[in-house]
Tab-separated table of N, CA and C in Angstrom:
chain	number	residue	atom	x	y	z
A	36	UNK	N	89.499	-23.616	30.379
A	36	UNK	CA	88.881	-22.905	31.382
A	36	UNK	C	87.441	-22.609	31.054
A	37	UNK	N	87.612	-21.514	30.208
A	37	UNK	CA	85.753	-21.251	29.787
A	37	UNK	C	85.613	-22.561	29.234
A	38	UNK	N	84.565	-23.070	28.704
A	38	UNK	CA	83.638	-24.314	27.849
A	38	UNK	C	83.371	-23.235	26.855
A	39	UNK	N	83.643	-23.646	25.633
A	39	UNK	CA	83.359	-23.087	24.148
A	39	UNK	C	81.858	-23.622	24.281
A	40	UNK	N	80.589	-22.855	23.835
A	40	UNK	CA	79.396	-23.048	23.468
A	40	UNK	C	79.691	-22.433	21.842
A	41	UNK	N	79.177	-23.903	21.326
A	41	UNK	CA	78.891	-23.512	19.884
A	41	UNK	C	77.510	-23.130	19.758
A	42	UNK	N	77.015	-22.456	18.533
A	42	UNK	CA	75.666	-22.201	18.758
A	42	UNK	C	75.132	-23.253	16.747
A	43	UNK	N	74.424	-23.585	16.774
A	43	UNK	CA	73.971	-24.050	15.513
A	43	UNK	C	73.455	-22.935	15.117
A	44	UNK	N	73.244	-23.095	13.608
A	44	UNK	CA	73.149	-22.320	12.393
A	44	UNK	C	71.200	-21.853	12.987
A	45	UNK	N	70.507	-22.556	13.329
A	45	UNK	CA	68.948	-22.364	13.479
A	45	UNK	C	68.604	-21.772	15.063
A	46	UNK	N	69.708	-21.731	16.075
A	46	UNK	CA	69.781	-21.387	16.977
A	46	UNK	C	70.678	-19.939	16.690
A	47	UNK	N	71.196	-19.270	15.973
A	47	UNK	CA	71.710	-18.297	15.704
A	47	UNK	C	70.625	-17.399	14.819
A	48	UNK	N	70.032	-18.324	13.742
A	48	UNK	CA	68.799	-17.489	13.706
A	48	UNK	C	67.643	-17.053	13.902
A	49	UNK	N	66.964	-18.052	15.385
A	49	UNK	CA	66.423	-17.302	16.170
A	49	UNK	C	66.819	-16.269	17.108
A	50	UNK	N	67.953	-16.180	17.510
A	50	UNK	CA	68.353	-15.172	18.225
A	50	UNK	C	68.718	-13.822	17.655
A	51	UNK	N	68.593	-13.931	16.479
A	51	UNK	CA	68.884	-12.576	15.652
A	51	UNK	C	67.503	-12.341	15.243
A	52	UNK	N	66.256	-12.793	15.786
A	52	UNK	CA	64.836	-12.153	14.618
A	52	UNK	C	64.194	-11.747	16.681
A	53	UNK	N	63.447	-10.781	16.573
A	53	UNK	CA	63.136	-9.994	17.650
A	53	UNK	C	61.897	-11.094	17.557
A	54	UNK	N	61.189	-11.445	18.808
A	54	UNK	CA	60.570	-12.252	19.387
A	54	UNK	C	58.939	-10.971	18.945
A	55	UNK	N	58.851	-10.053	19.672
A	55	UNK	CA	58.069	-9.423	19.946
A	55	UNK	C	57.294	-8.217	18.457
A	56	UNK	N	58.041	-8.485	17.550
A	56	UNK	CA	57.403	-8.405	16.142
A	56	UNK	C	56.371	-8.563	15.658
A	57	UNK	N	55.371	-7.442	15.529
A	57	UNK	CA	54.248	-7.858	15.160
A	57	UNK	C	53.815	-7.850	13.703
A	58	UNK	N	52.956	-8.420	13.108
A	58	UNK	CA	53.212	-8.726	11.438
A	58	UNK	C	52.668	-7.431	10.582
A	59	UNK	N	52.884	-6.953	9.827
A	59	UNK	CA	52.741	-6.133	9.082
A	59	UNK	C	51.404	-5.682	8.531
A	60	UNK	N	50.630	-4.705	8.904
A	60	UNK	CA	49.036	-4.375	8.651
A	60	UNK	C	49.137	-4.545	7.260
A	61	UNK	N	47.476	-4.668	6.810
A	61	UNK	CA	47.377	-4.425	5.451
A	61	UNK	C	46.939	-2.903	5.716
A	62	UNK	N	47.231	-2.639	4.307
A	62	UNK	CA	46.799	-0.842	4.147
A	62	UNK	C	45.725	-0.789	3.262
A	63	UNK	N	44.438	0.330	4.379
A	63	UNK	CA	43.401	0.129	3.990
A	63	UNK	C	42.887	1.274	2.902
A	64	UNK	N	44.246	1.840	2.450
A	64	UNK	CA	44.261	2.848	1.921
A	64	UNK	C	43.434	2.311	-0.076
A	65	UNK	N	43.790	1.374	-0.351
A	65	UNK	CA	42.989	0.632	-1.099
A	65	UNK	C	41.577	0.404	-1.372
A	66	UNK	N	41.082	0.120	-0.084
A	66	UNK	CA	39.545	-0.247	0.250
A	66	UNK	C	38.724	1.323	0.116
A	67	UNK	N	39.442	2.233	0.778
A	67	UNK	CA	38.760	3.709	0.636
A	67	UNK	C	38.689	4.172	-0.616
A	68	UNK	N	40.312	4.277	-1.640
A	68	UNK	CA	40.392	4.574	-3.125
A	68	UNK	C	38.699	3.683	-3.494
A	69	UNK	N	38.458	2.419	-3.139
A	69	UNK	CA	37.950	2.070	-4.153
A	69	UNK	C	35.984	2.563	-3.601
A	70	UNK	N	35.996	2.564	-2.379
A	70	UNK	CA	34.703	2.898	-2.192
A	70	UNK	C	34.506	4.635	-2.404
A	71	UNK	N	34.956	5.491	-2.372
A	71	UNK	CA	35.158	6.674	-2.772
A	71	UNK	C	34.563	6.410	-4.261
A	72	UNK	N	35.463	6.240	-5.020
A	72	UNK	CA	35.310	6.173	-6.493
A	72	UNK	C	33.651	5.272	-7.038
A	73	UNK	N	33.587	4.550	-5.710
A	73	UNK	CA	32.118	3.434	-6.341
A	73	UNK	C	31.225	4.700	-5.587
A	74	UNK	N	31.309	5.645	-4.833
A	74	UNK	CA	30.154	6.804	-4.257
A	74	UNK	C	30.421	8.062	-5.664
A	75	UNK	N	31.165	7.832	-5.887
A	75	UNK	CA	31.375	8.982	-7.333
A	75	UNK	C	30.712	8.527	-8.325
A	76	UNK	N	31.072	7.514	-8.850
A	76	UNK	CA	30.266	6.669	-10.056
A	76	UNK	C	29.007	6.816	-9.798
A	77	UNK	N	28.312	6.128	-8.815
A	77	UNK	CA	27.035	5.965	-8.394
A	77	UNK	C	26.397	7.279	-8.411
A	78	UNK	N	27.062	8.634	-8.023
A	78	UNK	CA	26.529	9.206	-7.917
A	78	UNK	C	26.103	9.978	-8.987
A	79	UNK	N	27.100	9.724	-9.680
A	79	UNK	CA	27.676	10.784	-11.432
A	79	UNK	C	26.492	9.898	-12.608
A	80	UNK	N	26.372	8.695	-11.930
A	80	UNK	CA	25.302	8.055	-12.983
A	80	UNK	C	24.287	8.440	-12.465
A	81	UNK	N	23.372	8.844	-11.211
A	81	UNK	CA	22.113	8.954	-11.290
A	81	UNK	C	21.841	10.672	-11.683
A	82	UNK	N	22.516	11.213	-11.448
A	82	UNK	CA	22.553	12.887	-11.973
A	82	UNK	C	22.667	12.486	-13.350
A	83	UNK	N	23.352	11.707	-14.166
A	83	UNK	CA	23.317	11.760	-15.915
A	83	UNK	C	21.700	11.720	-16.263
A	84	UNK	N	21.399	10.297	-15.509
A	84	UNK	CA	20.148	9.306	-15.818
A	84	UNK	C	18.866	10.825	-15.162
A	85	UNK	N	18.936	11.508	-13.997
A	85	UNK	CA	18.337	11.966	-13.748
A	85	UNK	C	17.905	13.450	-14.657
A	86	UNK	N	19.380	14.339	-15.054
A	86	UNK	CA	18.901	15.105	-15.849
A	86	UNK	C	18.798	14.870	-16.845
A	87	UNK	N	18.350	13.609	-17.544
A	87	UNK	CA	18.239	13.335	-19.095
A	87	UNK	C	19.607	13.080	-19.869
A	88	UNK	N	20.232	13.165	-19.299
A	88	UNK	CA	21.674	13.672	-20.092
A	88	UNK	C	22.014	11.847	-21.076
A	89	UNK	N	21.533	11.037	-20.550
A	89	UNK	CA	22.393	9.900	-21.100
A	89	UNK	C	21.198	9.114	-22.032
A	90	UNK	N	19.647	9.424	-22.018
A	90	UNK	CA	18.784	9.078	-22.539
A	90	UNK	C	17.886	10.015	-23.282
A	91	UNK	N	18.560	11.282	-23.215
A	91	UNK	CA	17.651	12.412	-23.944
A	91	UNK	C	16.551	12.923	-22.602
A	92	UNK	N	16.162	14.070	-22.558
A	92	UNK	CA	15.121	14.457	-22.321
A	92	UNK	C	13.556	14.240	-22.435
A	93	UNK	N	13.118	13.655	-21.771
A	93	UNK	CA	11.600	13.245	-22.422
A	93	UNK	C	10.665	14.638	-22.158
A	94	UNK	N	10.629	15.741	-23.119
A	94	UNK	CA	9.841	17.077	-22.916
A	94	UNK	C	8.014	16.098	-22.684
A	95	UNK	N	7.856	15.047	-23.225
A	95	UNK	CA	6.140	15.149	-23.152
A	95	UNK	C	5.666	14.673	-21.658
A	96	UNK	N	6.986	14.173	-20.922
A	96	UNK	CA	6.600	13.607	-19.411
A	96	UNK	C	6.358	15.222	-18.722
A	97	UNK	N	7.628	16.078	-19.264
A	97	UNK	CA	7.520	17.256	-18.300
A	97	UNK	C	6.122	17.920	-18.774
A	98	UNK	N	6.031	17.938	-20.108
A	98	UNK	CA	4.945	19.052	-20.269
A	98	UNK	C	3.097	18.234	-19.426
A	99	UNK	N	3.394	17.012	-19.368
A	99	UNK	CA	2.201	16.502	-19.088
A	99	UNK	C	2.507	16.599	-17.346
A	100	UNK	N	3.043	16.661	-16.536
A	100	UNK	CA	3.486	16.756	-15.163
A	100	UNK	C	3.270	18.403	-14.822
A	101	UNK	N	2.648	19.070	-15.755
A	101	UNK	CA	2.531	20.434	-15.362
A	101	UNK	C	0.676	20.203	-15.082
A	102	UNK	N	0.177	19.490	-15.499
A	102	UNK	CA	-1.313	19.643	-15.699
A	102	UNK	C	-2.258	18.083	-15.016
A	103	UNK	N	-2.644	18.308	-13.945
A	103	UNK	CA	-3.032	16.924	-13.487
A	103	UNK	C	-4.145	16.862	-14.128
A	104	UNK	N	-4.364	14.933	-14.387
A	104	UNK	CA	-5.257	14.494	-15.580
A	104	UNK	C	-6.919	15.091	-14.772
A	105	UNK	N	-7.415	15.375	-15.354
A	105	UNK	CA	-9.007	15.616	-14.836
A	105	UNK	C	-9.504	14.635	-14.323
A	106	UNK	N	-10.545	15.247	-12.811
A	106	UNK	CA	-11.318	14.312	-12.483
A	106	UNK	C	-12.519	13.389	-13.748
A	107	UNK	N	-12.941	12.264	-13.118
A	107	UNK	CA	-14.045	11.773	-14.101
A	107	UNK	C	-15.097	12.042	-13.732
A	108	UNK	N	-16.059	12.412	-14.530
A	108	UNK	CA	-17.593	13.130	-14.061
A	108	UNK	C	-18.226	12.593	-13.421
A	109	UNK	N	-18.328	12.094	-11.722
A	109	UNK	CA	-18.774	11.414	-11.136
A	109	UNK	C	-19.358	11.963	-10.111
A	110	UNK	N	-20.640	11.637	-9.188
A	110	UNK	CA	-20.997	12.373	-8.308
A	110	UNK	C	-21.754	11.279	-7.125
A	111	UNK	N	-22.106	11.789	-6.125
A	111	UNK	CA	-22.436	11.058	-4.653
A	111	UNK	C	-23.734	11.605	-4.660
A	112	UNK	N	-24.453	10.215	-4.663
A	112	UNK	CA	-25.999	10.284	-3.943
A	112	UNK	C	-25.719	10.000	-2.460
A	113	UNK	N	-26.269	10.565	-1.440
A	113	UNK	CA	-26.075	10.073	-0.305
A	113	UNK	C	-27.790	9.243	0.039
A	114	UNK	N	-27.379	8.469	0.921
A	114	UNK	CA	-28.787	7.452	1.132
A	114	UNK	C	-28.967	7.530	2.472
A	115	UNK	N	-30.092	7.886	2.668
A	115	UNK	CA	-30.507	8.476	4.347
A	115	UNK	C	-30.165	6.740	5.033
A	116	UNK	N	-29.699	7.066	6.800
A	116	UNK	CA	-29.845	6.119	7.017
A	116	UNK	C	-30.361	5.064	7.418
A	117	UNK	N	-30.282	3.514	7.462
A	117	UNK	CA	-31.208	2.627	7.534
A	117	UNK	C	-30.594	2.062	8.618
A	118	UNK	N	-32.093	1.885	9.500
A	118	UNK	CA	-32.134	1.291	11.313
A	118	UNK	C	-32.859	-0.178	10.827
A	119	UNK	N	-31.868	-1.130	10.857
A	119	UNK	CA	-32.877	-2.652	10.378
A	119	UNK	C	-32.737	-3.349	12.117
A	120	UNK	N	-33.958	-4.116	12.524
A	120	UNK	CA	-33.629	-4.803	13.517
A	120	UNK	C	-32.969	-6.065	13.264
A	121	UNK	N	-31.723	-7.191	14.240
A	121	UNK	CA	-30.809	-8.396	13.524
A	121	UNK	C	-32.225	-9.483	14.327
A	122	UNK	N	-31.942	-10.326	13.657
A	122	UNK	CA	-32.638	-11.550	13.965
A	122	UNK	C	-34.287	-11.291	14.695
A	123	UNK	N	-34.961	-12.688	14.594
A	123	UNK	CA	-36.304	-12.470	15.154
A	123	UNK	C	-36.251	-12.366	16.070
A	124	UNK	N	-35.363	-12.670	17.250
A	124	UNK	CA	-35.490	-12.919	18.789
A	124	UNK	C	-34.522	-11.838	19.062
A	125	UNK	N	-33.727	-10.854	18.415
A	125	UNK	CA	-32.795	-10.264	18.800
A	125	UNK	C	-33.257	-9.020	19.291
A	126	UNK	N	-33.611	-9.062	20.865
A	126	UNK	CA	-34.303	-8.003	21.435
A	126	UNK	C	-32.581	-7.102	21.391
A	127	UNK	N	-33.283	-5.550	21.200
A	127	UNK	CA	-32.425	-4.285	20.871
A	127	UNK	C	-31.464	-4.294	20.366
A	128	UNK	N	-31.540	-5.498	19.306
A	128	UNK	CA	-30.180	-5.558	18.641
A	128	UNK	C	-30.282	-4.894	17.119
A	129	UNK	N	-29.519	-3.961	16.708
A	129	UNK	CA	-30.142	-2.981	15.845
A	129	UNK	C	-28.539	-2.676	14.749
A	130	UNK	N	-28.666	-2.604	13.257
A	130	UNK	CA	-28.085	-2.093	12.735
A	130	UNK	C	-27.968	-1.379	12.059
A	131	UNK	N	-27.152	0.041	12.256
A	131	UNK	CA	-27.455	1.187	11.489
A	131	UNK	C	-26.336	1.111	10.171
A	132	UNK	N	-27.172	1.822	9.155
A	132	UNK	CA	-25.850	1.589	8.116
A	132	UNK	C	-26.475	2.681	7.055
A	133	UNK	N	-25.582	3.355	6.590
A	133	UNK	CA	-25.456	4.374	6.034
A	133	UNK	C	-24.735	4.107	4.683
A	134	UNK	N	-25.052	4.756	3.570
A	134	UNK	CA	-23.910	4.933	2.668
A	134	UNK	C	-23.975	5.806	1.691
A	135	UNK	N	-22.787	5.904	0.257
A	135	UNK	CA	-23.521	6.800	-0.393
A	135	UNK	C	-23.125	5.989	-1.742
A	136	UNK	N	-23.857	6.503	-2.783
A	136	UNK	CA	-23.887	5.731	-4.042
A	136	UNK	C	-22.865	6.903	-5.284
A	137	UNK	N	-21.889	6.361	-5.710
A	137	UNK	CA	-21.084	6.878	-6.650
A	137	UNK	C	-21.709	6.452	-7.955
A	138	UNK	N	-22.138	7.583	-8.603
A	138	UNK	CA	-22.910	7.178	-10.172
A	138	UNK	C	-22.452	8.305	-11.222
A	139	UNK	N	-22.368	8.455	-12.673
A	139	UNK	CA	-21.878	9.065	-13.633
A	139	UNK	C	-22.539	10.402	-13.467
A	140	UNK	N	-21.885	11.255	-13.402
A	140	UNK	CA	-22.592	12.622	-13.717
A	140	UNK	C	-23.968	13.075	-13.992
A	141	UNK	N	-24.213	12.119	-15.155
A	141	UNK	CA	-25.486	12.460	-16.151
A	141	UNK	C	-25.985	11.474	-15.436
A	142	UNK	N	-25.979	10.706	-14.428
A	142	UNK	CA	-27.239	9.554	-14.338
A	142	UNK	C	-27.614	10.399	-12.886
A	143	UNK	N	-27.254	10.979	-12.177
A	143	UNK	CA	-27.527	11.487	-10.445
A	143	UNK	C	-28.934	12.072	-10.666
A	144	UNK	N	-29.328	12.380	-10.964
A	144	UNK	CA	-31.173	13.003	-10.855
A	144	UNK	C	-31.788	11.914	-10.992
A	145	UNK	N	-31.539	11.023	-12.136
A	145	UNK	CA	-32.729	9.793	-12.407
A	145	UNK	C	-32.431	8.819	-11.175
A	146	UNK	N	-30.944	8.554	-10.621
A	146	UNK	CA	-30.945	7.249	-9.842
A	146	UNK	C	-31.369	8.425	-7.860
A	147	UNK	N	-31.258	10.133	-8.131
A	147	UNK	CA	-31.976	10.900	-7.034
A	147	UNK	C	-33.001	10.173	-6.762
A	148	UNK	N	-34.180	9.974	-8.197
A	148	UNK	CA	-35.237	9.874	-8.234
A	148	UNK	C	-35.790	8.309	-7.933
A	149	UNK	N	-34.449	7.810	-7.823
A	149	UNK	CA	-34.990	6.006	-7.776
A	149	UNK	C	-34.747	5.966	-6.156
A	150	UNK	N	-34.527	6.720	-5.285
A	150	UNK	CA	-33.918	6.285	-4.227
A	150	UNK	C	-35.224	5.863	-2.761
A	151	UNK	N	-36.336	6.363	-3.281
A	151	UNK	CA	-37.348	5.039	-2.382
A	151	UNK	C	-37.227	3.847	-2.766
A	152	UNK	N	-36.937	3.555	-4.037
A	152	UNK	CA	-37.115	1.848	-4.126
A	152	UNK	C	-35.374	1.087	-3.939
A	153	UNK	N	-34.525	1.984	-3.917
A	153	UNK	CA	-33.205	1.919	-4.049
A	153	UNK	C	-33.186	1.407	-1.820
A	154	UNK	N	-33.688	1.951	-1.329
A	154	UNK	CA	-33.726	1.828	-0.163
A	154	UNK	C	-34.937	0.529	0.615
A	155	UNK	N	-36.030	0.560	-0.606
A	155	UNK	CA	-36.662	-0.401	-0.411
A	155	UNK	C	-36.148	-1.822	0.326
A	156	UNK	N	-34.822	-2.523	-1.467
A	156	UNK	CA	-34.186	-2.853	-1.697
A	156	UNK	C	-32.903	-3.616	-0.272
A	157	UNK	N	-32.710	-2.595	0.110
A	157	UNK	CA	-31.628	-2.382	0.897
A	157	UNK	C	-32.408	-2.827	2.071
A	158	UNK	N	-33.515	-2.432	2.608
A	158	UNK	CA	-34.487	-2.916	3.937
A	158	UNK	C	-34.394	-4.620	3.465
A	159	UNK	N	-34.883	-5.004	2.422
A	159	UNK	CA	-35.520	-6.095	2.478
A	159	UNK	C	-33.954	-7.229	2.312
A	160	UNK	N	-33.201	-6.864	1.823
A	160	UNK	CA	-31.648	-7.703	2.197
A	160	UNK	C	-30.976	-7.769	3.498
A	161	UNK	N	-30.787	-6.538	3.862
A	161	UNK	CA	-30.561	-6.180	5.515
A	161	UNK	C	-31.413	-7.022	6.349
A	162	UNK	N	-32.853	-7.017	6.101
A	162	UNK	CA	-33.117	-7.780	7.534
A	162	UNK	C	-33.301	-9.215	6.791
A	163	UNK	N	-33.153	-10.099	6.037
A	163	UNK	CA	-32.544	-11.228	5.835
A	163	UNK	C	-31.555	-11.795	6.200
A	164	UNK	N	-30.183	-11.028	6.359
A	164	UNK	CA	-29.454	-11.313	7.031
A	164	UNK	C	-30.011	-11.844	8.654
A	165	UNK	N	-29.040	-13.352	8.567
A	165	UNK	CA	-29.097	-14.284	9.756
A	165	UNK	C	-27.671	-13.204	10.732
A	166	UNK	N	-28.043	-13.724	11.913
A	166	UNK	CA	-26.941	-12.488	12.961
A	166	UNK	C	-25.868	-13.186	13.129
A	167	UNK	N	-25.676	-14.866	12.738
A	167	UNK	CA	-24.277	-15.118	12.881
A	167	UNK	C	-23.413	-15.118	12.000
A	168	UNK	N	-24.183	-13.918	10.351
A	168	UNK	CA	-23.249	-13.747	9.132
A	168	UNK	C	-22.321	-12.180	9.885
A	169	UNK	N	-23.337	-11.750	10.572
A	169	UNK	CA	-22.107	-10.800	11.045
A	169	UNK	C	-20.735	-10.791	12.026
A	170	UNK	N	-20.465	-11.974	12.438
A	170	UNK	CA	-19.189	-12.266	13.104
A	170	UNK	C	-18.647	-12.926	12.091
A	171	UNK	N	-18.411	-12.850	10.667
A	171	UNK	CA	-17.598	-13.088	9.956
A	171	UNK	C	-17.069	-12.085	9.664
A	172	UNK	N	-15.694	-12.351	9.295
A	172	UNK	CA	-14.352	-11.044	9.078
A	172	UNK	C	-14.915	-10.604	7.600
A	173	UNK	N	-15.532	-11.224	6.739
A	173	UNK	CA	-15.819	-10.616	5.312
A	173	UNK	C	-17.491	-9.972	5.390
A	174	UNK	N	-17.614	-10.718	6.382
A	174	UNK	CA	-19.545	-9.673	6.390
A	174	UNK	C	-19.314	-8.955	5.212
A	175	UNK	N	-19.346	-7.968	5.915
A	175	UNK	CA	-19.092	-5.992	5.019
A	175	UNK	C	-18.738	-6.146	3.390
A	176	UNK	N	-17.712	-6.997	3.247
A	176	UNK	CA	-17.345	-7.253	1.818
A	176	UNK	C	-18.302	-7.785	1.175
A	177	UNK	N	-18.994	-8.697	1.503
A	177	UNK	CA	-20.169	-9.636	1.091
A	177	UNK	C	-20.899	-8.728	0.917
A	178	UNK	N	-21.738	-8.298	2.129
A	178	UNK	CA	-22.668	-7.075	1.983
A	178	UNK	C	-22.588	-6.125	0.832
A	179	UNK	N	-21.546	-5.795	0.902
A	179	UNK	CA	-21.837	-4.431	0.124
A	179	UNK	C	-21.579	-4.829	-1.078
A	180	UNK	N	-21.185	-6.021	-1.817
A	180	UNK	CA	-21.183	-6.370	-3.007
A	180	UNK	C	-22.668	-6.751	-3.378
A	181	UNK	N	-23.599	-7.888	-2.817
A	181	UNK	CA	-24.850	-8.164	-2.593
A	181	UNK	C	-25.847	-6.738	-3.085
A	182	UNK	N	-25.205	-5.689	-2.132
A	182	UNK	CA	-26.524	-4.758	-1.803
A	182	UNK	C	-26.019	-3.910	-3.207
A	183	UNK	N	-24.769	-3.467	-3.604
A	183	UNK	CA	-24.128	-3.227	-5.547
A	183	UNK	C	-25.120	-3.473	-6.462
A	184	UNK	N	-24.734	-5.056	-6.607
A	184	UNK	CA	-25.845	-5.621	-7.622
A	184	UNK	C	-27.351	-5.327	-7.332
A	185	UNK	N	-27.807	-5.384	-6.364
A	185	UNK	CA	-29.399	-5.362	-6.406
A	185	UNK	C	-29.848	-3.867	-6.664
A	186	UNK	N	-28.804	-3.231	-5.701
A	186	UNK	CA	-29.123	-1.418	-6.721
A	186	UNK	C	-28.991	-1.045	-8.088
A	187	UNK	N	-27.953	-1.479	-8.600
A	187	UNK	CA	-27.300	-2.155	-10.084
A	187	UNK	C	-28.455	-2.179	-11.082
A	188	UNK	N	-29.667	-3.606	-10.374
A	188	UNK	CA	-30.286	-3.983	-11.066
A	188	UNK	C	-31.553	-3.064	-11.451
A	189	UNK	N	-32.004	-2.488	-10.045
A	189	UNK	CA	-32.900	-1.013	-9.538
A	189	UNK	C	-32.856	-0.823	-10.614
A	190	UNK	N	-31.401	0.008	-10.775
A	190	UNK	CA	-31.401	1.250	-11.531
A	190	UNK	C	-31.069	1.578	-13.069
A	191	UNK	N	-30.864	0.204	-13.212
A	191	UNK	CA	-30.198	0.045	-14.481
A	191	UNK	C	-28.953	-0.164	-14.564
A	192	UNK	N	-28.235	-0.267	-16.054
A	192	UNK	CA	-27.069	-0.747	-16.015
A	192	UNK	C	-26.060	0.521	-16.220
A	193	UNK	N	-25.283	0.815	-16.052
A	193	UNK	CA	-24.409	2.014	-15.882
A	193	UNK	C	-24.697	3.224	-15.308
A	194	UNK	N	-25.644	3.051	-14.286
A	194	UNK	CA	-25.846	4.362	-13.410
A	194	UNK	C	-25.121	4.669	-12.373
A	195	UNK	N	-24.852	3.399	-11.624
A	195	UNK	CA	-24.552	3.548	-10.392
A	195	UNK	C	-22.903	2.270	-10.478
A	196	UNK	N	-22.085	3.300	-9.866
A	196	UNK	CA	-20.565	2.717	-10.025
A	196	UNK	C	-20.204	1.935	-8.877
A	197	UNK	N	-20.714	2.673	-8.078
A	197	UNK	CA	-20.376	1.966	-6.966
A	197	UNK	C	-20.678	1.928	-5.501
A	198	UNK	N	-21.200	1.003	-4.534
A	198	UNK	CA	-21.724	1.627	-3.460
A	198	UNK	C	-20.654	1.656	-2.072
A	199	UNK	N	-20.668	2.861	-1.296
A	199	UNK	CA	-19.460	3.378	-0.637
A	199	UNK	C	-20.178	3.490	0.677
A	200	UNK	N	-20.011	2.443	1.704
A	200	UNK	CA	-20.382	2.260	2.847
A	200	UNK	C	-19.523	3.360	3.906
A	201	UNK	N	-20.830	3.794	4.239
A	201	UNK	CA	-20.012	5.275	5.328
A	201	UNK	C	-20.167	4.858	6.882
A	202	UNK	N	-21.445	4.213	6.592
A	202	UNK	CA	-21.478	3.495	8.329
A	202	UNK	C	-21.912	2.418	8.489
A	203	UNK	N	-21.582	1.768	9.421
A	203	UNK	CA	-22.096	-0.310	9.330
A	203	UNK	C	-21.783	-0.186	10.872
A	204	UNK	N	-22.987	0.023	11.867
A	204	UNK	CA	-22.718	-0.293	13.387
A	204	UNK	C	-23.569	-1.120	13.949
A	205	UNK	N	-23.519	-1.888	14.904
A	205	UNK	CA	-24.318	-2.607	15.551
A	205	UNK	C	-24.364	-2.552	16.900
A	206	UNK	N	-25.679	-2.541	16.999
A	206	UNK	CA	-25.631	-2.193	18.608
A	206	UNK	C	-26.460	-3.508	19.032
């Protein structure tokens, strides 16, 4: 009457495993233990390293960090400023330029005292300049190395440290 259905051995054990089973998470409980512990370490070493604790104390960094090193005896001539006209044909074309001269302490009265010919100097380079050296991006750098040395030479050798361009305009 009924028909016997046999079932095979691989057809019996799909029907016994649930279809809708989803696979088993990993636990991320691992990944936290271990980044926790790498924010502890990290942190426990820069507090050692920071309060001295693992390299000694260096007392001569602290005692020298109480006292900033002294300025160097240096002082500013300022140099009135100079109106040069650009080129021969360059109707109202005019450049003003200003600066001041950084020199040793002990030299500022004698190179005070040089500063008509110090400006002389400075006239007679300025209007040499051709007007298409000033649409170059290094002009200024050029310049003020140029116009260094020839004050340099003015004034002697270790008077004057350095020259510190305050204004360079062209109109």
């Amino acid at each position: 009457m009924f028909g016997k259905q046999t079932k095979t051995e691989g057809q019996v054990a799909e029907a016994e495993q649930p279809q809708d089973v989803a696979p088993k998470k990993k636990s991320k409980k691992p990944l936290l233990i271990g980044l926790v512990l790498a924010l502890l370490l990290g942190g426990g070493g820069f507090y050692v390293t920071w309060a001295g604790l693992l390299f000694g104390s260096s007392t001569e960094h602290a005692e020298g960090s109480a006292e900033p090193n002294p300025l160097p005896d240096i002082s500013f001539v300022p140099i009135e400023p100079v109106i040069v006209s650009i080129g021969p044909g360059a109707e109202g074309r005019h450049l003003r330029f200003t600066a001041q001269l950084e020199v040793a302490g002990s030299h500022s009265a004698e190179v005070t005292t040089l500063l008509p010919r110090i400006v002389d100097v400075m006239n007679g380079y300025l209007r040499a300049i051709e007007p298409a050296e000033f649409d170059d991006s290094a002009a200024l750098v050029r310049m003020r190395a140029q116009l260094l040395r020839r004050i340099q030479i003015v004034t002697g050798d270790g008077r004057v440290r350095d020259l510190l361009v305050t204004e360079f305009v062209l109109n």
